[in-house]
Amino acid sequence: MASTIFRSLHTNPCLLHPTALLRRKDVILYCTMRSAQTQTAATPDKVKPQVKVAPNIQNKTLEKASKDYEAVIGIETHVQLNTLTKAFCSCPYNYGSPPNTSVCPVCMGLPGALPVLNMKVIESAIKVGLSLNCKLSFNSKFDRKQYFYPDLPKGYQISQFDVPIATGGYIDVDLPLEYGGGHRKFGITRVHMEEDAGKLLHSEGGSYSQESYERLRLTLSLFWILFVYFMQVDLNRAGVPLLEIVSEPDMRTGIEAAEYAAELQRLVRYLGVSNGNMQEGSLRCDVNISVRPIGNIEFGTKVEIKNLNSFSSVSRAIDYEISRQVLLHSQGEDKEIVQETRLWEEGAQKTVTMRKKEGLADYRYFPEPDLPGVFLTQDYVDGIRNTLPELPETKRRRYEKMGLSMQDVLFLANDVNVAEFFDTTITKGADVKLATNWIMGDIAAYMKNEKLTIDEIKLSPKELAELIASIKDGTISGKIGKEILFELLAKGGTVKGLIEEKDLIVDPAEIEKMVEKVVSENPKQLEQYRGGKTKLQGYFAGQVMKLSKGKANPGLLNKILLEKLNAKS
Amino acid sequence: MLSTLQPPRSLSHFRTNPTLLLRYTSLKPLSSLSSQPVIHSTITDQPQSPNPLPHSQILSTRHSLLSRHLTATQLADSFLARLRLTEPHLRSFLHVSDSVLAQARELDEKIQRNEELGPLAGVLVAVKDNICTAEMPSTAGSRVLEGYTPPYDATAVRKIKELGGIVVGKTNLDEFGMGSTTEGSAFQVTANPWDVSRVPGGSSGGSAAAVSARQCMVSLGSDTGGSVRQPASFCGVVGLKPTYGRVSRFGLMAYASSLDVIGCFGMSVADAGILLYAISGHDRLDASSSKREVPNLEAEFVSISSLDSKPLKGLRIGLIRETLDDGVDTGVTSAVRNAALHLEELGCFVNEVSLPSFSLGLPAYYILASSESSSNLSRYDGVRYGNQVPADELNSQYKDSRAKGFGSEVKRRILTGTYALSAGYYDANYKRAQQVRTIIRKSFKAALDEHDILISPAAPSAAYKIGEKKNDPLAMYAGDIMTVNVNLAGLPALVLPCGFVEGGSAGLPVGLQMIGAAFDEGKLLKVGHIFEQTLQNCNFVPPLIADEVTS
Ligand SMILES: [Zn+2]
C-alpha cells in the first residue's frame, strides 16, 4: 500500500508529456528542435496560462483585483554541469545509471576522503558568468553549507557563500510573439559553484525528490516507519557540479519567468556546459514570488515554489500562485500568505504547502578547509572569453539585421544546433530567406514527424545550400528539389549524386535535339508563336518535358527553346 | 607459536613465556656485527654501554637485511614477541595485523632472489587508528566506526607499503584525535611504558607508547594541536610534526582539516626523518598537499665521527620566553634550559625570544578545531555505515546514532564548534579566531626570520597519572599550550627527549620542542640528530622493556 502512494507522488513524465505536446500543436515547434523526450518541451509560449487555473479562483472579482496588484518574481536556477567527472572526484556521471554505480570514497563522504576541485567546473562557471554579463571574483573560495539530510553524504554541501564566482549581471530575453513579444532585461544577482546531493530511493527503485520525501514525512506519518525501512540513498548524483544562478526579482509574470528560464537553458546549451534538461533535473528552477499592491515599494511576503519540471509548469505555477495571493490580498486576508515553500502539483494544477519556514535556517557556513582558494588570472579569464561562442542574444540581433522576421529569428536562434545548421548553410552561400523557409518548413516538419533532432538528420548544411542553389539556377525544378530534399533528409548523399541518379538531362545538346524534334513536329504552333502568340512557349516547353519524361533541366530547356522559337530561320 | 599472532587483548598468557625471552635475547649476538659507528644494528635495544646513543632502527634494519645478518622474519619475530609481552601492560594497539610474518617471509624470499628492496623493507610500522588502512579496521577510537574497514589505504600508508614497510597494527588514540591522554578512546586506555600508572599522552598515545616500548620500529600519528609531540615527550621518543601540506592528509580521518597533519614517531631523529621522507610529497588526492619538492632528508644524518667540536656553530636558536612562565613544571623548565646549554656547547647562539601572542593560541585553537570538527564529524550519521541505531524518525535516528556513537569529549567539541559557527556568533568566535591565527603566524614568521630554530618544552609537565585530568577538560586543554601555536602557524616541529624529571621507577622523560620555518624540516632533523647524538648521560629506553629483558 505504501508503495502505491509513493508511486502516485512520483512525477510521471509519461503522464505529463502528451498534454504538453498537444498544447504545442498550434505553434510549429518553436522551442522544440530536440527530440520529443528531451523537450525544451513544454515551452512557455505554447501554454495559455489561464486555461488551467482552478475555476474558483478565476472569477471576475479576481480579474478586477489583479489589475491592482503586481507580482514580484525571482528565480534560483540550478544548472548541472556536463563535466566528464564530478566536481571533486574522478567519478563520471551518467543520468539513469543503476544506483550507486558511479561512486567513490570522496563522493560517498567516506572517512579520510578529500575533495579535489575539477578545474572544468571553474571554466564552466566563468563561461556562464561572462555570458551573463557578470563581474567575476578573481579571488573566491568554497564554503561548507551544513545541514543533515540522508542524501547529503558528508553532512555538508561544498558551495560558495559570501564570495560567489560571479555577481551583478543580466540576461536579455525576447518574449514569444504569441504573448505579445517584446524584449526584457533581467538582472542576475549571482552565480556560484556547488555540488549536487544524492537521491533518495525506496527499495522498489523509484526515485523521490527531496520535496516529496519531505511531504511524505509530514503527511504520511503512518507509513513513515515503512519508508525508513525501505529507504536507500543513491549517491550517483552526489558531487556532480552545479551552478546556482540567482536572478534579481525582476520578473512580473509567469511567461516572463518561463522565458527567463528558457533563455538560461538556451545559454548553457550554446555554451555547451550543460544539457539543460529539465526532466532529468539538469536544470532546476525554484521560484520566489510575492504580490504587492501596485505603487507599493515594499515587497509582499515571499513564497517559494518547487517541483517545477518544465517551463510550462514554471509559467502555470506562477500564474496560479499570483492568483492565489491576489485573491487573499483582495479579500483582506493577506495575513494568510506566509513565508513557506510550496510544491507545484502537476496533476491538480495547483501549489500546496510543503513546509512553513520557521525563521531562517542556519547553515553555519564556513570556508572549506580542504580546498584552496580559487584565484583567477586575467589571462585565464581572457582565454576563456576568447573561446565563447556567439550567444543567443547576439545571434538574434544578427538574424534581425539580416532581415529575418522576429518569428524566424526566434525559431532559428532557439536551438543552438538549428542556429548552427542555418549559419553554416548561409556560409555555404545559400540565400538567407530561402534557407530559412526550407529549415522552418519541410525540414522542421520532417524532424517533428520522425522525432529527430537536426543533428540526427542526414542532410548537411552544405547540401541544403547546394539544393537551394540548384533550384535557384534552374538546374532542377522546385518539385524535384523537394523530392531530393526528402531523400537527403532520410538517406543522405549529395544533391549532384541524386540529380544523376534521377537521370536528369542536363546535356544541352540532348535537350536541343528534343527541342528541335518538338518544334519541327509542330509547325502550326510555331507559326502562331512567331505570329505573336508567345504564350505558346508553355505548350512547347510542356511537350519537350513530356518527351524527356520530366527529366530535362527546366532552365536549359527554356533557354534553348526560346532560342529556337525566336530564331529567324 | 609465534606465527599465530592473535589480537593483543587476548594474549596476556604469553607474558611470562620463557621461550620467548630466550629467543629474543638470542638475537643479540648477531647485532654486534655492525660496522657503522652511528648506525648500531642492534635490534634488541638493550643497553650496550651505560649511555647508548639512539640509533636508526630503519638504517640498521636495512643494513642487517642487505648484509644478510638477519632475516626480515627474525626481525619481525623479535618485535612481535616484545609486542606480545608488553601489550597486556600497555594496550597501545587496537588491532594487530595477522600478516606481519607472512609479509616478512615474502620479503626474505625477495632477498633470496636478490630482488631490489625498498628503503623501508622490513621496517615495522604502527599506524594510528584514525589513518585508513584497507585491510585493517580503522575506527579512530570511536564506537561510531566500530568494525569499519575502509576500502582504501591512506596515501601515507600506501607509500610506506610501496617502499617495503610492514604495517604491524593500528594504535590507540583519543577518539578522533580529540584529547591529550588517549583516555578518550572508546575502547581502552593505553599506559605509559615509563610508568604504567601514567598516561602516554595523546592523542597519538598508542603510536608513541608502541615506539617507546619497541613494539614496532616507527609509527605514524597525527598532530592537530600537539598530538604527536606531546605523547613523544611523555613517552621519551622522537616525534616529528611536519609542515602543513608536506604530507598528504588523504586517508586521515579529519578532525580539524586546516590543522591536521600526519606525523612520525621514532626511537631516533633519523628514524622519524626517514619515515617522514618516505611519506612526504604532493598528492593529487589532497588539494592542501604542497607541490614543493621534498629534499633528501636522509642526507641530514651525518655520522657522529665526522662532527667537529662545534658542529652547530653560528646557528641562532630562540628560546620562547612565554613557554617558561608560571604553570610549567620546574623540572621541565630546567631540562629545557639544560638542553639550551647543550645547544650552546654545540656552537649555537641561544637567546630568549618573546612571542606576545603566544597565549592567544590556545583559545583560538579550540575555537577553530572545534568548529572544523563539528563539520567534519557530521558524516558519522549512521545512515551509511557504522553504528546505525534503528529509529522510526529520521531526526531521532541521527540523534540516537550520534548520541551512542560519540564519547563525551567529542560531543563537547561538536557542541562548541556548532555554537562557534552559528549565525550571530560566527564573527565573535570563528572569525576572530582566524584573525588571531594570522597574528600568530606573523609573529612566528618574524621570530623565525631572526632565528634558525625556536625551542620550547613540548608540554608543561611530564606524563601525569591516568585519571588525573580526565574530569577536568580545561586542565587538559591547558596542557596543549606548548604545541597548538605551531599548528595554527602550520610550521614543522620536532620533539626529542632531552632529560628527565622525577617520577616512576626510572624518572620520566621530558621532550624538547624545536620549531622551524615552513618546509624546513631538514634543518630541524639535522640539529635534532646532532643534539641527540651528543647528549650525555641519558638513556631513553623505558624500564618496562629493560626490566623484562633482564629479568
Ligand atoms: Zn566519486
CSV table of N, CA, C and O and ligand atoms in Angstrom, one decimal, chain A residues 86 88-92 102-108 235-236 238-239, ligand 1:
chain,number,residue,atom,x,y,z
A,86,LYS,N,32.9,14.3,-11.8
A,86,LYS,CA,32.2,15.1,-10.8
A,86,LYS,C,33.1,16.2,-10.3
A,86,LYS,O,34.2,16.4,-10.7
A,88,PHE,N,34.4,17.0,-7.4
A,88,PHE,CA,35.6,16.9,-6.5
A,88,PHE,C,36.2,15.5,-6.5
A,88,PHE,O,36.9,15.2,-5.6
A,89,CYS,N,35.8,14.7,-7.5
A,89,CYS,CA,36.4,13.3,-7.5
A,89,CYS,C,36.4,12.9,-9.0
A,89,CYS,O,35.9,13.7,-9.9
A,90,SER,N,36.9,11.7,-9.3
A,90,SER,CA,37.0,11.4,-10.7
A,90,SER,C,35.9,10.5,-11.2
A,90,SER,O,36.0,9.8,-12.2
A,91,CYS,N,34.8,10.4,-10.4
A,91,CYS,CA,33.7,9.6,-10.9
A,91,CYS,C,33.0,10.3,-12.1
A,91,CYS,O,32.8,11.5,-12.1
A,92,PRO,N,32.6,9.5,-13.1
A,92,PRO,CA,31.8,10.0,-14.2
A,92,PRO,C,30.4,10.1,-13.7
A,92,PRO,O,30.0,9.5,-12.7
A,102,SER,N,28.3,4.8,-9.6
A,102,SER,CA,29.3,5.8,-10.0
A,102,SER,C,29.7,6.6,-8.8
A,102,SER,O,29.4,7.8,-8.6
A,103,VAL,N,30.3,5.9,-7.9
A,103,VAL,CA,30.6,6.5,-6.6
A,103,VAL,C,32.1,6.1,-6.2
A,103,VAL,O,32.6,5.1,-6.7
A,104,CYS,N,32.6,6.8,-5.3
A,104,CYS,CA,34.0,6.6,-4.8
A,104,CYS,C,34.1,7.1,-3.3
A,104,CYS,O,33.1,7.7,-2.9
A,105,PRO,N,35.2,6.8,-2.6
A,105,PRO,CA,35.2,7.3,-1.2
A,105,PRO,C,34.9,8.8,-1.1
A,105,PRO,O,34.4,9.2,-0.1
A,106,VAL,N,35.4,9.6,-2.1
A,106,VAL,CA,35.2,11.0,-2.0
A,106,VAL,C,33.7,11.4,-2.0
A,106,VAL,O,33.2,12.1,-1.1
A,107,CYS,N,33.0,11.0,-3.1
A,107,CYS,CA,31.6,11.4,-3.2
A,107,CYS,C,30.7,10.6,-2.3
A,107,CYS,O,29.5,11.0,-2.1
A,108,MET,N,31.2,9.5,-1.7
A,108,MET,CA,30.4,8.9,-0.7
A,108,MET,C,30.6,9.5,0.7
A,108,MET,O,30.0,9.1,1.7
A,235,LEU,N,23.9,7.6,-4.5
A,235,LEU,CA,24.8,8.7,-4.4
A,235,LEU,C,25.5,8.9,-5.8
A,235,LEU,O,26.5,9.7,-5.9
A,236,ASN,N,24.9,8.4,-6.9
A,236,ASN,CA,25.5,8.7,-8.2
A,236,ASN,C,25.5,10.2,-8.5
A,236,ASN,O,26.5,10.7,-9.1
A,238,ALA,N,25.6,12.5,-6.2
A,238,ALA,CA,26.3,13.3,-5.2
A,238,ALA,C,27.6,13.8,-5.7
A,238,ALA,O,28.4,13.0,-6.2
A,239,GLY,N,27.9,15.0,-5.6
A,239,GLY,CA,29.2,15.6,-6.0
A,239,GLY,C,29.2,16.0,-7.5
A,239,GLY,O,30.2,16.5,-8.0
C,1,ZN,ZN,33.3,9.9,-6.7
